[in-house]
Coordinates of C-alpha atoms in Angstrom, one line a residue:
M273 CA 97.6 -295.6 18.5
N274 CA 101.1 -294.5 17.6
Q275 CA 103.1 -297.0 19.7
E276 CA 106.9 -296.8 19.9
N277 CA 108.5 -300.1 18.8
T278 CA 110.6 -301.5 21.7
Q279 CA 111.0 -304.6 23.7
G280 CA 113.4 -304.2 26.6
G281 CA 117.1 -303.9 26.1
A282 CA 117.1 -305.9 22.9
M283 CA 115.2 -303.2 21.1
T284 CA 116.5 -300.2 22.9
K285 CA 116.7 -297.3 20.5
F286 CA 119.5 -294.8 20.7
S287 CA 119.5 -291.1 19.6
I288 CA 121.4 -287.8 19.9
L289 CA 120.7 -284.6 21.8
D290 CA 122.8 -281.9 20.2
L291 CA 123.2 -278.5 21.9
A292 CA 125.0 -277.2 18.8
P293 CA 128.0 -276.1 20.8
I294 CA 129.8 -273.0 19.7
K295 CA 133.5 -273.5 20.4
E296 CA 136.2 -271.1 21.6
G297 CA 137.6 -269.6 18.4
G298 CA 134.5 -270.7 16.4
D299 CA 131.1 -269.3 15.6
A300 CA 127.5 -270.3 15.2
K301 CA 127.8 -271.1 11.5
Q302 CA 130.6 -273.6 12.2
A303 CA 128.5 -275.1 15.0
L304 CA 125.4 -275.5 12.8
N305 CA 127.5 -276.9 9.9
E306 CA 129.0 -279.5 12.2
S307 CA 125.5 -280.4 13.5
V308 CA 124.4 -281.2 10.0
E309 CA 127.4 -283.4 9.4
I310 CA 126.8 -285.3 12.6
S311 CA 123.1 -285.8 11.8
Q312 CA 124.0 -287.2 8.4
C313 CA 126.5 -289.6 10.0
A314 CA 124.1 -290.5 12.7
E315 CA 121.5 -291.5 10.1
S316 CA 123.9 -293.9 8.5
W317 CA 125.0 -295.3 11.9
G318 CA 121.5 -296.3 13.0
Y319 CA 120.6 -293.5 15.4
S320 CA 116.8 -293.2 15.7
R321 CA 116.4 -289.4 16.2
Y322 CA 118.4 -286.2 16.3
W323 CA 117.1 -283.5 18.8
V324 CA 118.2 -280.0 19.3
A325 CA 117.4 -277.8 22.4
E326 CA 116.1 -274.3 22.9
H327 CA 118.4 -272.1 25.0
H328 CA 118.6 -268.3 24.9
N329 CA 121.3 -265.8 25.9
M330 CA 123.9 -268.6 25.8
R331 CA 127.0 -267.7 23.8
G332 CA 128.0 -271.3 23.6
I333 CA 124.8 -272.7 22.1
A334 CA 123.6 -272.1 18.5
S335 CA 120.1 -273.6 18.6
A336 CA 118.1 -270.7 20.0
A337 CA 115.9 -270.6 16.9
T338 CA 115.1 -274.3 17.4
S339 CA 112.5 -274.8 14.7
L340 CA 114.8 -273.3 12.1
V341 CA 117.7 -275.5 13.1
I342 CA 115.4 -278.6 12.9
S343 CA 114.3 -277.6 9.4
H344 CA 117.9 -277.2 8.3
I345 CA 118.9 -280.6 9.7
A346 CA 115.8 -282.3 8.3
S347 CA 116.5 -280.8 4.9
N348 CA 119.9 -282.3 4.9
T349 CA 118.9 -285.8 6.0
R350 CA 116.5 -288.4 4.6
S351 CA 115.1 -290.8 7.3
I352 CA 116.3 -290.0 10.8
R353 CA 113.7 -288.4 13.0
V354 CA 114.5 -284.8 13.8
G355 CA 113.0 -282.7 16.6
A356 CA 113.1 -280.6 19.7
G357 CA 114.6 -281.7 23.0
G358 CA 113.0 -279.4 23.6
I359 CA 110.9 -276.4 23.0
M360 CA 110.5 -274.4 26.2
L361 CA 106.7 -273.8 26.1
P362 CA 106.6 -270.9 28.6
N363 CA 108.4 -268.8 25.9
H364 CA 105.7 -269.3 23.3
S365 CA 102.0 -269.4 22.6
P366 CA 100.8 -273.0 21.8
L367 CA 99.4 -271.8 18.5
I368 CA 102.7 -270.5 17.3
I369 CA 104.4 -273.8 18.1
A370 CA 101.6 -275.7 16.4
E371 CA 102.1 -273.7 13.3
Q372 CA 105.9 -274.0 13.3
F373 CA 105.9 -277.8 13.9
G374 CA 102.9 -278.3 11.6
T375 CA 105.0 -276.5 8.9
L376 CA 107.9 -278.8 9.7
A377 CA 105.7 -281.9 9.4
T378 CA 104.2 -280.6 6.2
L379 CA 107.6 -280.2 4.7
H380 CA 109.3 -283.3 6.1
G381 CA 106.5 -285.8 6.7
N382 CA 106.4 -288.1 9.7
R383 CA 110.0 -287.4 10.8
I384 CA 109.3 -284.5 13.2
D385 CA 109.2 -284.8 17.0
L386 CA 108.1 -282.1 19.5
G387 CA 109.6 -282.3 23.0
L388 CA 108.2 -279.8 25.5
G389 CA 109.7 -278.4 28.6
R390 CA 108.3 -276.1 31.3
A391 CA 111.4 -274.2 32.1
P392 CA 112.2 -271.0 30.1
G393 CA 115.7 -272.3 29.2
T394 CA 117.2 -268.9 30.1
D395 CA 117.4 -266.3 32.8
Q396 CA 114.5 -264.0 34.0
N397 CA 115.7 -260.9 32.1
T398 CA 116.0 -262.8 28.8
M399 CA 112.6 -264.4 29.4
L400 CA 111.2 -260.8 29.6
A401 CA 113.1 -259.9 26.4
L402 CA 111.3 -262.8 24.7
R403 CA 108.1 -260.8 25.2
R404 CA 106.6 -263.0 27.9
S405 CA 105.1 -261.6 31.1
G406 CA 107.3 -263.6 33.5
T407 CA 104.3 -264.3 35.7
E408 CA 103.4 -267.7 34.3
D409 CA 103.4 -270.5 36.9
V410 CA 103.8 -274.3 36.6
S411 CA 100.1 -274.8 36.6
Q412 CA 99.7 -273.3 33.2
F413 CA 102.1 -275.7 31.5
P414 CA 99.7 -278.7 31.4
R415 CA 96.9 -276.5 30.0
N416 CA 99.3 -275.2 27.3
V417 CA 100.3 -278.8 26.4
V418 CA 96.7 -279.8 26.0
E419 CA 96.0 -276.7 23.9
L420 CA 98.9 -277.5 21.7
Q421 CA 97.7 -281.1 21.2
H422 CA 94.3 -279.7 20.2
Y423 CA 95.8 -277.6 17.5
L424 CA 97.7 -280.5 16.0
K425 CA 94.7 -282.8 15.8
P426 CA 92.1 -282.7 13.0
A427 CA 89.9 -279.7 13.4
E428 CA 86.5 -280.0 14.9
D429 CA 83.4 -278.6 13.2
N430 CA 83.2 -274.9 13.7
Q431 CA 86.5 -274.8 15.5
P432 CA 87.3 -271.0 15.8
I433 CA 91.1 -271.2 15.7
I434 CA 92.9 -273.6 13.4
A435 CA 96.7 -274.0 13.1
T436 CA 97.6 -273.8 9.4
P437 CA 99.8 -275.7 8.7
G438 CA 99.5 -277.8 11.9
E439 CA 95.9 -279.1 12.0
G440 CA 95.7 -282.8 11.4
T441 CA 99.5 -283.3 11.4
N442 CA 99.4 -285.1 14.8
V443 CA 103.1 -284.3 15.4
P444 CA 104.1 -286.6 18.3
I445 CA 104.6 -284.8 21.6
Y446 CA 107.1 -285.7 24.3
I447 CA 107.2 -284.4 27.8
L448 CA 110.7 -283.4 29.0
G449 CA 111.7 -283.2 32.6
S450 CA 114.5 -283.1 35.2
S451 CA 112.2 -283.5 38.2
L452 CA 109.1 -285.4 39.2
F453 CA 106.6 -282.9 37.8
G454 CA 107.2 -283.9 34.1
A455 CA 106.9 -287.6 35.1
Q456 CA 103.5 -287.0 36.6
L457 CA 102.3 -285.0 33.6
A458 CA 103.6 -287.4 31.0
G459 CA 101.9 -290.3 32.8
M460 CA 98.6 -288.4 33.2
L461 CA 98.5 -287.4 29.5
G462 CA 99.8 -290.8 28.2
L463 CA 102.8 -289.3 26.5
P464 CA 106.4 -290.4 26.1
F465 CA 108.7 -289.1 28.8
A466 CA 112.3 -287.8 28.2
F467 CA 114.2 -287.4 31.4
A468 CA 117.4 -285.2 31.6
S469 CA 119.4 -287.7 33.5
H470 CA 122.5 -286.5 31.8
F471 CA 122.5 -283.4 34.0
A472 CA 120.0 -284.2 36.8
P473 CA 120.5 -287.9 37.7
G474 CA 119.4 -287.6 41.3
A475 CA 115.6 -288.0 40.7
L476 CA 115.9 -290.4 37.8
Q477 CA 114.6 -293.6 39.5
Q478 CA 111.8 -292.0 41.3
A479 CA 110.7 -290.1 38.2
L480 CA 110.6 -293.4 36.2
E481 CA 108.6 -295.1 38.9
I482 CA 106.1 -292.3 39.1
Y483 CA 105.8 -292.1 35.3
R484 CA 105.3 -295.9 34.8
N485 CA 102.9 -296.3 37.7
S486 CA 100.7 -293.3 36.7
F487 CA 100.7 -293.9 32.9
K488 CA 97.3 -293.8 31.2
P489 CA 97.0 -294.9 27.6
S490 CA 96.3 -292.2 25.1
D491 CA 95.6 -291.8 21.4
Q492 CA 99.4 -291.3 20.9
L493 CA 100.8 -294.1 23.1
E494 CA 99.5 -297.4 24.5
K495 CA 102.2 -298.0 27.2
P496 CA 104.9 -296.0 28.9
Y497 CA 107.9 -295.0 26.8
S498 CA 111.0 -293.5 28.5
I499 CA 113.9 -291.7 26.8
L500 CA 116.9 -291.1 29.1
G501 CA 119.7 -288.6 28.7
F502 CA 123.3 -290.0 28.9
N503 CA 126.6 -288.3 28.5
I504 CA 129.1 -290.0 26.2
C505 CA 132.8 -289.4 25.5
A506 CA 134.1 -292.4 23.6
A507 CA 137.5 -292.7 21.8
D508 CA 139.8 -295.4 20.5
N509 CA 141.6 -295.5 23.9
H510 CA 140.7 -294.5 27.4
D511 CA 143.3 -291.7 27.8
T512 CA 142.1 -289.9 24.7
A513 CA 138.6 -290.0 25.9
V514 CA 139.5 -288.6 29.3
F515 CA 141.4 -285.8 27.6
H516 CA 138.5 -284.9 25.4
R517 CA 136.0 -284.9 28.3
T518 CA 137.8 -282.0 29.9
S519 CA 136.0 -279.6 27.6
S520 CA 132.6 -280.6 29.0
I521 CA 133.9 -280.6 32.6
K522 CA 135.2 -277.1 32.1
S523 CA 131.9 -276.0 30.6
I524 CA 129.8 -277.5 33.4
I525 CA 132.0 -275.9 36.1
R526 CA 131.8 -272.5 34.4
L527 CA 128.0 -272.8 34.1
R528 CA 127.7 -273.7 37.8
Q529 CA 129.8 -270.7 38.6
G530 CA 127.4 -268.5 36.7
N531 CA 129.9 -267.9 33.9
P532 CA 128.7 -269.9 30.9
G533 CA 130.5 -269.4 27.6
K534 CA 131.7 -271.2 24.5
L535 CA 132.9 -274.8 24.6
P536 CA 136.5 -274.6 25.9
R537 CA 139.5 -276.5 24.5
P538 CA 140.5 -279.7 26.2
E539 CA 143.4 -279.7 28.6
K540 CA 145.7 -282.5 29.7
N541 CA 145.6 -283.5 33.4
F542 CA 142.9 -280.9 34.0
E543 CA 141.0 -283.1 36.5
E544 CA 144.1 -283.2 38.7
K545 CA 143.7 -279.5 39.3
L546 CA 140.1 -279.5 40.5
N547 CA 139.2 -278.6 44.1
E548 CA 136.8 -280.7 46.2
S549 CA 133.6 -278.9 45.2
Q550 CA 134.5 -279.1 41.5
R551 CA 135.2 -282.8 41.9
Q552 CA 131.7 -283.2 43.4
V553 CA 130.3 -281.6 40.3
V554 CA 132.2 -284.0 38.1
S555 CA 131.1 -286.9 40.2
Q556 CA 127.5 -285.8 39.9
M557 CA 127.6 -285.5 36.1
S558 CA 129.4 -288.9 35.8
K559 CA 126.5 -290.8 37.2
C560 CA 124.8 -291.1 33.8
S561 CA 127.9 -291.0 31.7
A562 CA 130.4 -293.2 29.9
V563 CA 134.0 -292.2 29.2
G564 CA 136.6 -294.4 27.5
D565 CA 137.1 -296.9 24.8
A566 CA 134.4 -299.2 23.4
E567 CA 134.7 -301.7 26.2
N568 CA 134.4 -299.1 28.9
V569 CA 131.5 -297.5 27.2
E570 CA 129.6 -300.8 26.6
A571 CA 130.0 -301.7 30.3
A572 CA 128.6 -298.3 31.5
I573 CA 125.7 -298.3 29.0
S574 CA 124.8 -301.9 29.8
E575 CA 124.8 -301.1 33.5
F576 CA 122.6 -298.1 32.9
L577 CA 120.1 -300.1 30.8
Q578 CA 120.0 -302.8 33.5
A579 CA 119.2 -300.3 36.2
T580 CA 116.6 -298.2 34.3
S581 CA 115.0 -300.5 31.6
A582 CA 115.1 -297.4 29.3
D583 CA 113.2 -297.7 26.1
E584 CA 115.7 -295.3 24.5
I585 CA 118.9 -293.6 25.3
I586 CA 119.6 -290.1 24.0
F587 CA 123.3 -289.3 24.0
N588 CA 124.9 -285.9 24.5
C589 CA 128.5 -285.5 23.5
S590 CA 130.4 -282.3 24.2
I591 CA 133.8 -282.7 22.5
F592 CA 135.8 -279.7 21.1
D593 CA 137.4 -281.4 18.2
H594 CA 134.8 -282.2 15.5
E595 CA 136.4 -285.3 14.1
A596 CA 136.8 -286.7 17.7
R597 CA 133.2 -285.9 18.4
L598 CA 132.1 -287.8 15.2
R599 CA 134.3 -290.7 16.3
S600 CA 132.7 -290.8 19.7
Y601 CA 129.2 -291.1 18.2
E602 CA 130.5 -293.7 15.8
I603 CA 131.9 -295.9 18.6
T604 CA 128.7 -295.4 20.6
S605 CA 126.6 -296.6 17.6
Q606 CA 128.8 -299.7 17.3
V607 CA 128.4 -300.4 21.0
M608 CA 124.6 -299.9 20.9
N609 CA 124.2 -302.0 17.8
G610 CA 126.2 -304.7 19.5
I611 CA 124.1 -304.5 22.7
R612 CA 120.9 -304.9 20.6
R613 CA 122.3 -307.9 18.7
D614 CA 123.3 -309.6 21.9
G615 CA 120.0 -308.8 23.4
R616 CA 118.1 -310.4 20.6
K617 CA 120.3 -313.5 20.9
N618 CA 119.5 -313.6 24.7
D619 CA 115.8 -313.1 24.0
R620 CA 115.7 -316.0 21.5
K621 CA 117.6 -318.2 24.0
E622 CA 115.1 -317.3 26.7
A623 CA 112.1 -318.0 24.4
R624 CA 113.5 -321.4 23.5
S625 CA 113.9 -322.3 27.2
L626 CA 110.3 -321.3 27.9
Y627 CA 109.0 -323.7 25.3
S628 CA 111.5 -326.6 25.6

């Protein structure tokens, strides 16, 4: 079985979810170039994986052609895992995705991840423009996941349809979710579960409970493995971090108002201008977030790990300034490596006490 290596907080992995944000005054090429540089730095800082997400008809996101972006990042890195967080399976046939990710695995070896979501990642009109019928329901998603798994396994005798490349690559599949449905499916199929707690924290604890209680071992995984989304905005001092976070606050508010766009510039004292409903939006997104210097960030992450027993945290950072965004991820890696070192020390102390 392909078992993720983790033992509680001491071995908690940490990764990056990159939406390849297109900034005001910038373009998609700039966004993708910055993603490559971040992935290269993340590799040297100890991040486990670098995921990009499929969104369509979003002027502020450059990763619509997700498999191509994954290939570009994998070609410019050496060891970090690269994958989709995720592919919105209702937009595609399982065979096409098997061929795409089978090709990625053929080119880049055992570094490719395939996260799958059941939402279209766009609006109804755009989904129709993607040449899908628009009539698919939730019940088809589990069947399509199983079909996709079938294409990635070694072909059976006289199998009529074979994904080439794809067959026999066994690209690991992850179920994504922001509700309880994904938790149930991931548990039933014995797959790792990635929960979008960075934007849907309300159902997190219930989803984790359902996933862990319903988990059935599979060929891919022996025991439950959870990856939890977390917003990060770290800087060398608290005020700088608060300033940079205003870009993501603006972006979320515009999205909730039905007016998404490019990542806006940060603005001093922006939070003071928010009305009550906007403050509630900020409060909701702050539940699985850390903002501030290394000390603030460490406290927030440690509390999150204590509450969730996450096997892995996947960080999302929406900062306008590229160097500030790199610095945020660097500080976060230092914090996580420190948490892991301290956790190992505590584990060793606990082990000695058990046998003394």
